[in-house]
C-alpha positions as a printed NumPy array, in Angstrom:
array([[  0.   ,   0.   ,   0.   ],
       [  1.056,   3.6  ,  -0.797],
       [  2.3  ,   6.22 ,   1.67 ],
       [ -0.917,   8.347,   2.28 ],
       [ -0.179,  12.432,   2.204],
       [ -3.277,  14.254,   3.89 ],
       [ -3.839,  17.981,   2.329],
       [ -5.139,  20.29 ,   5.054],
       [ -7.967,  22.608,   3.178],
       [ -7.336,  26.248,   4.871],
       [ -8.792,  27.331,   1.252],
       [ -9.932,  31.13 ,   2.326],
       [-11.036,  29.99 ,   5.821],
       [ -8.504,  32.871,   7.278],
       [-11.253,  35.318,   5.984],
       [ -8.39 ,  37.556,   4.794],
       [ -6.281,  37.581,   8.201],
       [ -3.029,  36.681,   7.49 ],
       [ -2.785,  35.632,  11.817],
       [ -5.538,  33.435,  10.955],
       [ -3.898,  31.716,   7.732],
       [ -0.94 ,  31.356,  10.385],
       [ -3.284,  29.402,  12.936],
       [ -4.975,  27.871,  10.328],
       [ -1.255,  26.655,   9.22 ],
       [ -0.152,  25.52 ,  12.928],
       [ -3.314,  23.652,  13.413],
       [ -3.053,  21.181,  10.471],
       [  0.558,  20.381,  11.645],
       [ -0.856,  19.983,  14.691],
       [ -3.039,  17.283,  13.395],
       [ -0.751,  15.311,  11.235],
       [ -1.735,  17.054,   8.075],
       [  1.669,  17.037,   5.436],
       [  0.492,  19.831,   4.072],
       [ -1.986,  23.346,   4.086],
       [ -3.335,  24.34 ,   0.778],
       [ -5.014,  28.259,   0.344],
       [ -6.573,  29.585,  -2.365],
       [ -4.768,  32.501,  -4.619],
       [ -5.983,  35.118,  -6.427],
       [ -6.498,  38.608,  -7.612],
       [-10.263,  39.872,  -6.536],
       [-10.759,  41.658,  -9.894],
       [ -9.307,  38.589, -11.89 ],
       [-11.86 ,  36.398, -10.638],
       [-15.421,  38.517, -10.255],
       [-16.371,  41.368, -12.236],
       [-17.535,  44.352,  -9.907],
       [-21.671,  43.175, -10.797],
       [-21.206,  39.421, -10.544],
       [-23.793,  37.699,  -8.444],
       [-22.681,  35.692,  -5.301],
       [-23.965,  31.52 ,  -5.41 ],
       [-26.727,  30.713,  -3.637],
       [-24.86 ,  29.355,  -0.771],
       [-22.922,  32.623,  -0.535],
       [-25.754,  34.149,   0.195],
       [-27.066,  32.421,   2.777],
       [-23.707,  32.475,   5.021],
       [-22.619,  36.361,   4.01 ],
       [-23.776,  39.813,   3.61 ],
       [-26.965,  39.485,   0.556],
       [-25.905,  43.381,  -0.374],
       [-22.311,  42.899,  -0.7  ],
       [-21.244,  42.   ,  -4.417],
       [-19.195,  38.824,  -5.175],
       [-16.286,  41.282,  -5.752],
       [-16.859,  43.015,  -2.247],
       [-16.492,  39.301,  -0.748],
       [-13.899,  37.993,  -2.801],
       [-11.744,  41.302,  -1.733],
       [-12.617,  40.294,   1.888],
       [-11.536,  36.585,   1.641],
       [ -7.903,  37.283,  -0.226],
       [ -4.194,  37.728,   1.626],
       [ -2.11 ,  40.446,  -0.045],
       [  1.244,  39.17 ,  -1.676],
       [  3.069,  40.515,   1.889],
       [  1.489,  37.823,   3.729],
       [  2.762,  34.854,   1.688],
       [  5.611,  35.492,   3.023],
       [  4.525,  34.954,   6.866],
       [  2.707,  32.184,   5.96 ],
       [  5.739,  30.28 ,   4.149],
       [  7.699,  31.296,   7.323],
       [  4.625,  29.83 ,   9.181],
       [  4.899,  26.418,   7.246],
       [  8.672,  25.984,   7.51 ],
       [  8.697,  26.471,  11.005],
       [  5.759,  23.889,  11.484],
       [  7.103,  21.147,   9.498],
       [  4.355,  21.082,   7.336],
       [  4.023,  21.898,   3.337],
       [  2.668,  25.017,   1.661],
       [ -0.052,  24.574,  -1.2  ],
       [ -2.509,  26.744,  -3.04 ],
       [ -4.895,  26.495,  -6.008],
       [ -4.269,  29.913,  -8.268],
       [ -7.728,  31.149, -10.03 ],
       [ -6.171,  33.384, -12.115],
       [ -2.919,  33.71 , -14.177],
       [ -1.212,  36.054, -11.858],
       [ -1.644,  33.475,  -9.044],
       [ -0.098,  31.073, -11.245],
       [  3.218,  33.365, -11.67 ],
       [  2.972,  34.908,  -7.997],
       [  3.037,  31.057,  -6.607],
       [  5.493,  29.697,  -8.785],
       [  8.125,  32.551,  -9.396],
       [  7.74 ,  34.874,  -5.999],
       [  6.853,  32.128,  -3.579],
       [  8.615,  28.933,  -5.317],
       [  5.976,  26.414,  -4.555],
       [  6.679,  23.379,  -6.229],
       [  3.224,  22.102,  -6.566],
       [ -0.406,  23.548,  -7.178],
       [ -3.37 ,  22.276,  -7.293],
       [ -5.503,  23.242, -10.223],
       [ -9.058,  24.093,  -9.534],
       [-11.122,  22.024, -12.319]])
């Protein structure tokens, strides 16, 4: 039988706090996890300023806030990548994310130097 790697899923779950992606990252070491993957992405790459939030969106956040306005709620700016890298190394524990856009893609790969991402399809 194969080794089994278990991929926390801190996704956007740090609601934008970049103390909360560090908890979120010290947590699934905590628990075994090999590695913590986030989500990555420019706000205005991803939602046009009158895109509609999903049904489920609405029913857990603000109903007048645009997709945008949440979007721009749940993202980390580039500084905090850093931190959270930090975060990972000194927990033992691997750094993912799935990019939604191109810049993601480039951010990830050339400014953080993740080896792996996962693609969101």
């Amino acid at each position: 039988m194969g080794r089994v790697y278990i991929i926390a899923e801190a996704g956007v779950n740090h609601n934008g706090s970049v103390d909360m992606a560090k908890k979120l990252v010290e947590i699934a070491a905590k628990s075994g996890a090999n590695a913590v993957k986030f989500q990555t992405f420019l706000p205005v790459n991803v939602a046009g300023k009158n895109a509609m939030k999903a049904d489920y969106q609405l029913e857990t956040t603000d109903k007048k806030e645009s997709q945008l306005g949440m979007l721009k709620k749940l993202s980390l700016d580039k500084n905090s990548y850093g931190q959270i890298l930090e975060t990972c190394k000194k927990n033992n524990i691997e750094f993912l994310s799935t990019p939604f856009d191109l810049w993601g893609v480039r951010f990830l790969a050339e400014e953080c130097n993740v080896s792996k991402i996962k693609i969101p399809y």
